[in-house]
Coordinates of C-alpha atoms in Angstrom, one line a residue:
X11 CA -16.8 -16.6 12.4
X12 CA -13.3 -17.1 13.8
X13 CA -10.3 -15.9 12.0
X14 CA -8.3 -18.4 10.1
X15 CA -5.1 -17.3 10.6
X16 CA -3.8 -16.9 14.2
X17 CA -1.5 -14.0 14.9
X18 CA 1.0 -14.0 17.5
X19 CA 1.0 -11.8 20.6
X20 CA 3.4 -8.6 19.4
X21 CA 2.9 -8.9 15.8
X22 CA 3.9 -5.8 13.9
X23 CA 1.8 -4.4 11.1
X24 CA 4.8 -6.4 8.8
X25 CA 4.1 -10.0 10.7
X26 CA 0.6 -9.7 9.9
X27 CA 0.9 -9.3 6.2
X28 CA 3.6 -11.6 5.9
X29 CA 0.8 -14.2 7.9
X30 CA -1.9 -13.2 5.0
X31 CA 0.4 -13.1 2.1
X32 CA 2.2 -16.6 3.1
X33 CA -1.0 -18.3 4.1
X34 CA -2.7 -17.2 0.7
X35 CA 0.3 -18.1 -1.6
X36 CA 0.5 -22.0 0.8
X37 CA -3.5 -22.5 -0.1
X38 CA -3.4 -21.1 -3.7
X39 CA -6.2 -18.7 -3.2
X40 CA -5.1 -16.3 -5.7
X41 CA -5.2 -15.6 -9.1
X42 CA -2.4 -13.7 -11.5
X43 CA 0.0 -11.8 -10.3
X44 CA 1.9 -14.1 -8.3
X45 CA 3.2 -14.4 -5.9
X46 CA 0.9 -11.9 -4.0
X47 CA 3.6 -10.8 -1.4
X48 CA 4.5 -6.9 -1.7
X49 CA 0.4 -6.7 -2.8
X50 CA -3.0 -6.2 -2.8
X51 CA -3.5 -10.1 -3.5
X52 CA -6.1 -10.8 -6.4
X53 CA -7.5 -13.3 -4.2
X54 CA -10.2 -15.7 -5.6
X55 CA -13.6 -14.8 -5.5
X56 CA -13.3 -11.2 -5.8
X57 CA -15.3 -11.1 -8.3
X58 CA -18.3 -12.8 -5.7
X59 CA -17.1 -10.5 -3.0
X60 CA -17.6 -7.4 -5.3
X61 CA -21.3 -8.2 -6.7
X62 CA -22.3 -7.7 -2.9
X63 CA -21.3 -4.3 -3.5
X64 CA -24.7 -3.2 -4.7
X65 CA -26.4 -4.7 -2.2
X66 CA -25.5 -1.8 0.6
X67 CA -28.1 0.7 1.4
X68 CA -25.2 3.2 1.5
X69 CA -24.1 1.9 -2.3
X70 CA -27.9 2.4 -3.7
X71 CA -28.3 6.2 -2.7
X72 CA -24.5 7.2 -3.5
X73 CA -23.7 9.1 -6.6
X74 CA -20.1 9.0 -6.6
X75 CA -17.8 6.0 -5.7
X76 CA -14.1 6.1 -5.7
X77 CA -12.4 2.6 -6.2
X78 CA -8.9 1.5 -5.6
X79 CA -7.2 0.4 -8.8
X80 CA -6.4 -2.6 -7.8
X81 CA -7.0 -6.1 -10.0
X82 CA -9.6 -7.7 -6.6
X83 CA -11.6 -4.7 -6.9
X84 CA -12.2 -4.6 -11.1
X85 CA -15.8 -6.3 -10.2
X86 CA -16.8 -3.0 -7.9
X87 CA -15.1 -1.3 -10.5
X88 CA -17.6 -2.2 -12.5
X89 CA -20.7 -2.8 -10.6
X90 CA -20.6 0.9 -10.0
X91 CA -20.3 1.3 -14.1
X92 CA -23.5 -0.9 -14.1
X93 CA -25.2 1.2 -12.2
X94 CA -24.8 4.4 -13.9
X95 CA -22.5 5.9 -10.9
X96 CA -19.9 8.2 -11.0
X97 CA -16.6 6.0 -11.0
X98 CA -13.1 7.8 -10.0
X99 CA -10.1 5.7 -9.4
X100 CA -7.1 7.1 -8.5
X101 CA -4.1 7.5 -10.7
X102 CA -1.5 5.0 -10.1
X103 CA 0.7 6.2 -7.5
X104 CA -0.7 9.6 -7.6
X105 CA 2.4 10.9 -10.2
X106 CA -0.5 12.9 -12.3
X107 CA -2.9 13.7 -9.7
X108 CA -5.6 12.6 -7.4
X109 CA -8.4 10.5 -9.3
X110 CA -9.9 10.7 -12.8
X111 CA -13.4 10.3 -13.5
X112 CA -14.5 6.7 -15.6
X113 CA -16.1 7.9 -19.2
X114 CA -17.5 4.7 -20.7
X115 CA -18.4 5.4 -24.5
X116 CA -22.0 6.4 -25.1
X117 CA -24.5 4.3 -25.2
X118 CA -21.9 1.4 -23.7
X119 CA -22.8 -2.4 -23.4
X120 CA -22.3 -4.3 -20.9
X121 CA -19.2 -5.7 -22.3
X122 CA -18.3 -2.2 -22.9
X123 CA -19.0 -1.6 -19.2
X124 CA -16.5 -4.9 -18.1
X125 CA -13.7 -3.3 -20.0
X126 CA -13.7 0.2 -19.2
X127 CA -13.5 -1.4 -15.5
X128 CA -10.1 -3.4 -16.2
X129 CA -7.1 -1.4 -15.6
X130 CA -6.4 -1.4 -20.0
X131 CA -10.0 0.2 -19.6
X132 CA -9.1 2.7 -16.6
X133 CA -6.5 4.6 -18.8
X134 CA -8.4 4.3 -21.7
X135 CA -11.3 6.0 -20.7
X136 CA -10.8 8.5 -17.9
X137 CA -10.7 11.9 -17.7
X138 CA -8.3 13.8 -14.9
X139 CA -10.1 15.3 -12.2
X140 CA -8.2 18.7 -11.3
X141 CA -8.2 19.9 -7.2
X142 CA -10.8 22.9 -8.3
X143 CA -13.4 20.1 -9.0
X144 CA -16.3 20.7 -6.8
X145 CA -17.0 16.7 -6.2
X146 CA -18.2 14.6 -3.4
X147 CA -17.4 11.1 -3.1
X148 CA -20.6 9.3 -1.1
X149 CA -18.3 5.8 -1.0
X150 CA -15.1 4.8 -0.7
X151 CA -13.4 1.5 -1.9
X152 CA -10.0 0.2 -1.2
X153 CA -8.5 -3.0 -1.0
X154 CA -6.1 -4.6 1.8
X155 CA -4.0 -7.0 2.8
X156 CA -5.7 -7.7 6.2
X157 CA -8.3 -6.0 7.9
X158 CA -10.2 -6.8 11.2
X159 CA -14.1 -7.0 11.6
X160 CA -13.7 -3.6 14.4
X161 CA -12.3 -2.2 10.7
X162 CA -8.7 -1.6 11.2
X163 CA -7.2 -1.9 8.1
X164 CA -3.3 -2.9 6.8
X165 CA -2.8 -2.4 3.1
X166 CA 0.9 -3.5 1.7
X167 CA 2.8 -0.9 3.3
X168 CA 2.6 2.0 0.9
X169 CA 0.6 4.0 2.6
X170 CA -1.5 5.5 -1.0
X171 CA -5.1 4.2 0.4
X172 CA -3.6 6.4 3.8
X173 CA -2.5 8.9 1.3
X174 CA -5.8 9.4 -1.0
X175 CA -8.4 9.8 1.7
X176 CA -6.0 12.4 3.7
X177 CA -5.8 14.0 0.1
X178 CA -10.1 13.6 -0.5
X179 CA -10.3 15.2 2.8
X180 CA -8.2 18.3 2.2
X181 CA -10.0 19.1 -1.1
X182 CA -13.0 18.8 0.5
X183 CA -14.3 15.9 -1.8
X184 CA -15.3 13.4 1.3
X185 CA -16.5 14.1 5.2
X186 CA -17.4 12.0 8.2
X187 CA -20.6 10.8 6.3
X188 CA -18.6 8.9 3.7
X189 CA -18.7 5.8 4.0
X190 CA -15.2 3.3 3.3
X191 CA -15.6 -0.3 1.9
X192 CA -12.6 -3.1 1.4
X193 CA -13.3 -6.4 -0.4
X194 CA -10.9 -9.2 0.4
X195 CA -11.3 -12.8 1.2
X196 CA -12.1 -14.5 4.0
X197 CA -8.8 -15.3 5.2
X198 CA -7.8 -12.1 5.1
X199 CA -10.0 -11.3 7.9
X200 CA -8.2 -11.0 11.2
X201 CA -7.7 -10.3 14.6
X202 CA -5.6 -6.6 14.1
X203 CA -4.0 -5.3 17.8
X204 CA -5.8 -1.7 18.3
X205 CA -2.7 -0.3 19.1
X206 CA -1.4 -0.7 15.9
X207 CA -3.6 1.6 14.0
X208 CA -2.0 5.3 14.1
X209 CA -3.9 8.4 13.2
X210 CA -3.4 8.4 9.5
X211 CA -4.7 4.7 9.4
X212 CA -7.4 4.3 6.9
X213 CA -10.2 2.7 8.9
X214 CA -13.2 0.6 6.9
X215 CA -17.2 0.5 7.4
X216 CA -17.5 -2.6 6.2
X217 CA -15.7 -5.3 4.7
X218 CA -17.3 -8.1 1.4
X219 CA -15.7 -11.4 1.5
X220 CA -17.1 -13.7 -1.2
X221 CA -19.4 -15.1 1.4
X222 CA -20.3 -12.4 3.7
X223 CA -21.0 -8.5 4.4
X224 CA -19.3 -7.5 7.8
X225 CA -20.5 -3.9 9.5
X226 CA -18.1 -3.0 11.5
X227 CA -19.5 -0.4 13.6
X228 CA -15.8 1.4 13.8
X229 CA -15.7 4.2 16.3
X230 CA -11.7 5.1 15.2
X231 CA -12.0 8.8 13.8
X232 CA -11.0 8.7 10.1
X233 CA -8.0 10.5 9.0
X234 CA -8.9 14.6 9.5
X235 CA -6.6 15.4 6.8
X236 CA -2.9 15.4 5.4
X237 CA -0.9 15.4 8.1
X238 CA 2.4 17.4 6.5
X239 CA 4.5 16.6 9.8
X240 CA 5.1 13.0 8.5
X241 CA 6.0 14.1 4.9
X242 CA 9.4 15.0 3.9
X243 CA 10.2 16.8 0.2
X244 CA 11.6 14.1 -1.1
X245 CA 7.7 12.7 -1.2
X246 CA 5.9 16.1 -2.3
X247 CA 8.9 15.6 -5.5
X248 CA 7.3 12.9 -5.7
X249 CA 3.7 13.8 -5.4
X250 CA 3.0 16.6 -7.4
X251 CA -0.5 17.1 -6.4
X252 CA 0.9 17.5 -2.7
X253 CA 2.3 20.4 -3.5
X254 CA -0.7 21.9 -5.2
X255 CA -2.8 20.9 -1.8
X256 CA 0.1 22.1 0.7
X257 CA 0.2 25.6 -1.0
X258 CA -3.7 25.6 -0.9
X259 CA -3.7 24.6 2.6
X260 CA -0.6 27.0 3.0
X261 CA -2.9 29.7 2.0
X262 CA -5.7 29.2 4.5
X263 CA -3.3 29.7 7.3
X264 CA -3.1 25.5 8.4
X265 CA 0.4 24.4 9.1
X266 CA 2.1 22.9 6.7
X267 CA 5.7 22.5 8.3
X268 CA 7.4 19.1 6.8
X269 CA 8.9 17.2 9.1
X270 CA 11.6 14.8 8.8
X271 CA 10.1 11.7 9.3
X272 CA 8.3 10.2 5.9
X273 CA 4.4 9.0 5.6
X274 CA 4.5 4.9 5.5
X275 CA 6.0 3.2 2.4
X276 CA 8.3 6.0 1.9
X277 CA 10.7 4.7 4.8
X278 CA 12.3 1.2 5.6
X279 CA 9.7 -0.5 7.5
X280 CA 10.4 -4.3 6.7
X281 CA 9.5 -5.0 10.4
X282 CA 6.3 -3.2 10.1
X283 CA 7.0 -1.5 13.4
X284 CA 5.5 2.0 14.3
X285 CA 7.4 5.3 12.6
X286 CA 8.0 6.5 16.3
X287 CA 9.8 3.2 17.4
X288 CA 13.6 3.4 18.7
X289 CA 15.5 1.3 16.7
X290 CA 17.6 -1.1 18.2
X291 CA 20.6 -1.4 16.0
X292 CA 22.2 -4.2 17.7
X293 CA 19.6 -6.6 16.3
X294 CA 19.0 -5.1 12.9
X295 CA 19.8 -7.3 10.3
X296 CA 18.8 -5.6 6.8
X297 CA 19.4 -2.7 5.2
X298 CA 18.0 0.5 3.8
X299 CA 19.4 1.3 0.4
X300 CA 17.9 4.9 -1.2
X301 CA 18.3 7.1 -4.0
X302 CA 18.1 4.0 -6.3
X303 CA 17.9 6.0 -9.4
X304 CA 15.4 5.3 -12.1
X305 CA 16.2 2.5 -14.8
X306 CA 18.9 1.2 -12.8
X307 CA 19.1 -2.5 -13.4
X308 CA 19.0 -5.4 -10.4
X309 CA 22.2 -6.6 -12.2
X310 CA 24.1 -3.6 -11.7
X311 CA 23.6 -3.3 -8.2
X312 CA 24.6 -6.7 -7.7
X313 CA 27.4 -6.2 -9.1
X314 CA 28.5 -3.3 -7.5
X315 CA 27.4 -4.9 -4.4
X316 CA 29.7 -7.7 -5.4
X317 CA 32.5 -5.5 -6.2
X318 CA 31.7 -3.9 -2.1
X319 CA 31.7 -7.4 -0.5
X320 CA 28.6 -6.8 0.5
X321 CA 26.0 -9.0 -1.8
X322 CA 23.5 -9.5 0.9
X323 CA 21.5 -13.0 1.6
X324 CA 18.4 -11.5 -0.4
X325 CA 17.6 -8.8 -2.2
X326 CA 14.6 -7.6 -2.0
X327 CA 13.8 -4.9 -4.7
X328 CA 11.3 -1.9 -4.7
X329 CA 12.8 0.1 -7.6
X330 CA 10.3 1.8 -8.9
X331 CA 9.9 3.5 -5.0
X332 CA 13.8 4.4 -5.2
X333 CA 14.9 1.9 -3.0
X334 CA 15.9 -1.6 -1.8
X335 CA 16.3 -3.5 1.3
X336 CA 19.4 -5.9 1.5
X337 CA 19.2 -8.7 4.0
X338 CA 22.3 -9.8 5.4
X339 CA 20.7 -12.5 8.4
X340 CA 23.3 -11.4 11.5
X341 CA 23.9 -8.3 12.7
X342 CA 27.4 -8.5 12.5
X343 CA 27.2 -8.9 8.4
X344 CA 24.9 -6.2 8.1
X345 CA 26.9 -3.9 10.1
X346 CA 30.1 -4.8 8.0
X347 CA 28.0 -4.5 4.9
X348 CA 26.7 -0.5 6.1
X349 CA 30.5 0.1 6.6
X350 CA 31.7 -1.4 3.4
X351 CA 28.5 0.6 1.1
X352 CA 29.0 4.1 2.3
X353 CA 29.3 6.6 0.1
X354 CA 27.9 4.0 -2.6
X355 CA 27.6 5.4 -5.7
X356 CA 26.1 3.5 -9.3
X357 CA 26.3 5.8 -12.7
X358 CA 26.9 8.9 -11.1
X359 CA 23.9 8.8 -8.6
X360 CA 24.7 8.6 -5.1
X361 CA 22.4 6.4 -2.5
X362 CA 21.9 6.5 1.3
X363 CA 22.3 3.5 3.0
X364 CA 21.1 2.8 6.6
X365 CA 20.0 0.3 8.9
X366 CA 16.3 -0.3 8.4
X367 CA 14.0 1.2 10.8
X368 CA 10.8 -0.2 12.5
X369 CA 13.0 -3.9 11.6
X370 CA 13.4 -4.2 15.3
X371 CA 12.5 -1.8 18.5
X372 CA 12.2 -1.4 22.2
X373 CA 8.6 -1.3 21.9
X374 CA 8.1 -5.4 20.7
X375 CA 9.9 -8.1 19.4
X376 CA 9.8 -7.6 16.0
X377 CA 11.1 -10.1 13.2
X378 CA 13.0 -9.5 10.2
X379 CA 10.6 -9.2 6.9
X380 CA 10.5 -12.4 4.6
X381 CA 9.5 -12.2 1.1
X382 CA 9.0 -15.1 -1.1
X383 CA 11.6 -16.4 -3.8
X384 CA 11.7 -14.6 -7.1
X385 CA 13.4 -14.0 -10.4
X386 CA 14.7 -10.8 -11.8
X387 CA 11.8 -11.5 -14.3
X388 CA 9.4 -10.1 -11.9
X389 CA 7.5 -6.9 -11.0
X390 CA 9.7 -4.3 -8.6
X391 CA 8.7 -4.9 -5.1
X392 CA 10.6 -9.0 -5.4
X393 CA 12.6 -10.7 -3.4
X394 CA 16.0 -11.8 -5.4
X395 CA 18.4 -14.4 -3.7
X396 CA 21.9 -13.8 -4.0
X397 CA 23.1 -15.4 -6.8

């Protein structure tokens, strides 16, 4: 089956979900929360693409399945519920650990079973799962934005599905033999350039659409572990847990030297490009804003990017990460814009602002990121027009 959506030769990681996530919004093929840019997209027919699930050899014999969060995967969520599996979903942006283990009530229904597999359901009824715990995960299941039947895999830019299996591996909860599942739909199936994938890219096994099973046969080695040289501290502050695994590791005499550059979605990637990339600042045309404190309102940095002369042609906010990317559409107003915000400081809180990196390099043609139009109404991770 050929891919629907065409990519063009030198796409960056960024161009292809900005392909997916424009394409799905353009054919309305998904459900609430919209629009699906800056996401795993809730695409329609998850729910089919998830009761194929149970129909893997390598789902019948497992005992304990991991699932991604995410609102597309509540239907493996709870097919694994159904059939009296260990569930463990990771906690939301790993702030209070690795996973927790799914308790449905006693003697639970299968209603009871469909709502402890929402996300209401998730916090109601888990229980943490500490780094001592002896467990082994026999299947893994994340979702993505685009993935390729040879089983590369993009998620939104993050980098958490990255993240969580590096983690699994550390603590000894996964090996080789585990087996790593994404559900998306059919459009979301494309042609992704090998040379894109890096070493701590989360590679799949196989892929459910709602209207097929793909095996991928990937040779790509999985991620051997956390790779501390592409964390900084500012993301083990943020990661608790990391810490807890870095000192373990620490202790067993692996090297854990930081290193300055920062595991994907921690940087300014807008252009998707690869974290080794030389940037091109001649033909950089957003911005890197950081240290965006916490509670600090979209208003207030408008104003005080107002106040700068330097209200950018679109703001695209990510808040709840710390940071935003300002868009100014020519070089020359961005570079006026970095001169005018340095030193930029909101409530007493000081933030770094830099071109952002990976928008443009020597090593492709990259293109600036687009997001779709929002409100200040929405979900951190919008776009908001200057006003």
């Amino acid at each position: 089956m050929e891919p629907v959506i065409k990519l063009n030769p030198g796409a960056t990681k960024w161009d292809i979900r900005q392909k997916v996530w424009d394409y799905i919004e353009a054919n309305n093929l998904a459900h609430f929360p919209r629009p699906v840019h800056n996401r795993i997209p809730n695409f329609k027919g998850s729910g089919s693409a998830g009761d194929r699930l149970p129909a893997l050899a390598e789902f019948k014999c497992s005992k304990v399945v991991k699932v991604n969060p995410d609102r597309p995967q509540q239907q493996a969520r709870y097919v694994t519920l159904a059939a009296r599996k260990t569930l463990l979903v990771p906690t939301p942006r790993l702030r209070a650990g690795l996973f927790n283990r799914i308790v449905p009530p006693q003697g639970a229904s299968t209603e009871d079973l469909r709502v402890c597999s929402t996300s209401q359901g998730v916090k109601n009824f888990s229980v943490p799962v500490g780094l001592d715990a002896k467990v082994s995960v026999d299947l893994v299941v994340v979702g993505s934005v685009a993935v390729s039947q040879k089983g590369y895999r993009i998620g939104k830019g993050e980098g958490y599905a990255d993240m969580e299996y590096a983690m699994m591996v550390s603590m000894g909860a996964i090996s080789s033999a585990t087996v790593v599942v994404t559900v998306v739909h059919d459009c979301q199936v494309v042609d992704i350039p090998e040379e894109l994938i890096e070493c701590h890219d989360l590679t799949v096994d196989y892929i459910l659409t709602p209207t097929r099973v793909i095996r991928t046969e990937c040779k790509r080695p999985k991620p051997q572990g956390i790779i501390w040289a592409k964390l900084n501290a500012d993301m083990l502050e943020r990661i608790p847990v990391l810490q807890k695994l870095r000192a373990l590791e620490q202790k067993s005499g692996k090297d854990v030297s930081l290193g300055k550059a920062v595991f994907p979605g921690e940087a300014a990637l807008p252009g998707g490009g690869r974290d080794d990339a030389i940037v091109d600042d001649t033909a950089v045309t957003t911005l890197y804003l950081g240290g965006v404190p916490a509670g600090l309102r979209v208003s207030e940095l408008k104003s005080s990017l107002h106040e700068r002369r330097a209200s950018p042609r679109r703001l695209i906010w990510q808040g709840a990460h710390g940071r935003a990317f300002l868009e100014y559409g020519d070089h020359e107003k961005a570079q006026a814009a970095l001169t005018a915000l340095q030193a930029l400081s909101i409530n007493g809180h000081n933030m770094q602002v830099a071109f952002a990196r990976g928008q443009r390099s020597r090593r492709g043609p990259g293109v600036p990121h687009r997001t779709a139009k929002a409100t200040e109404s929405q979900t951190p991770g919008r776009s908001l027009k200057r006003s």
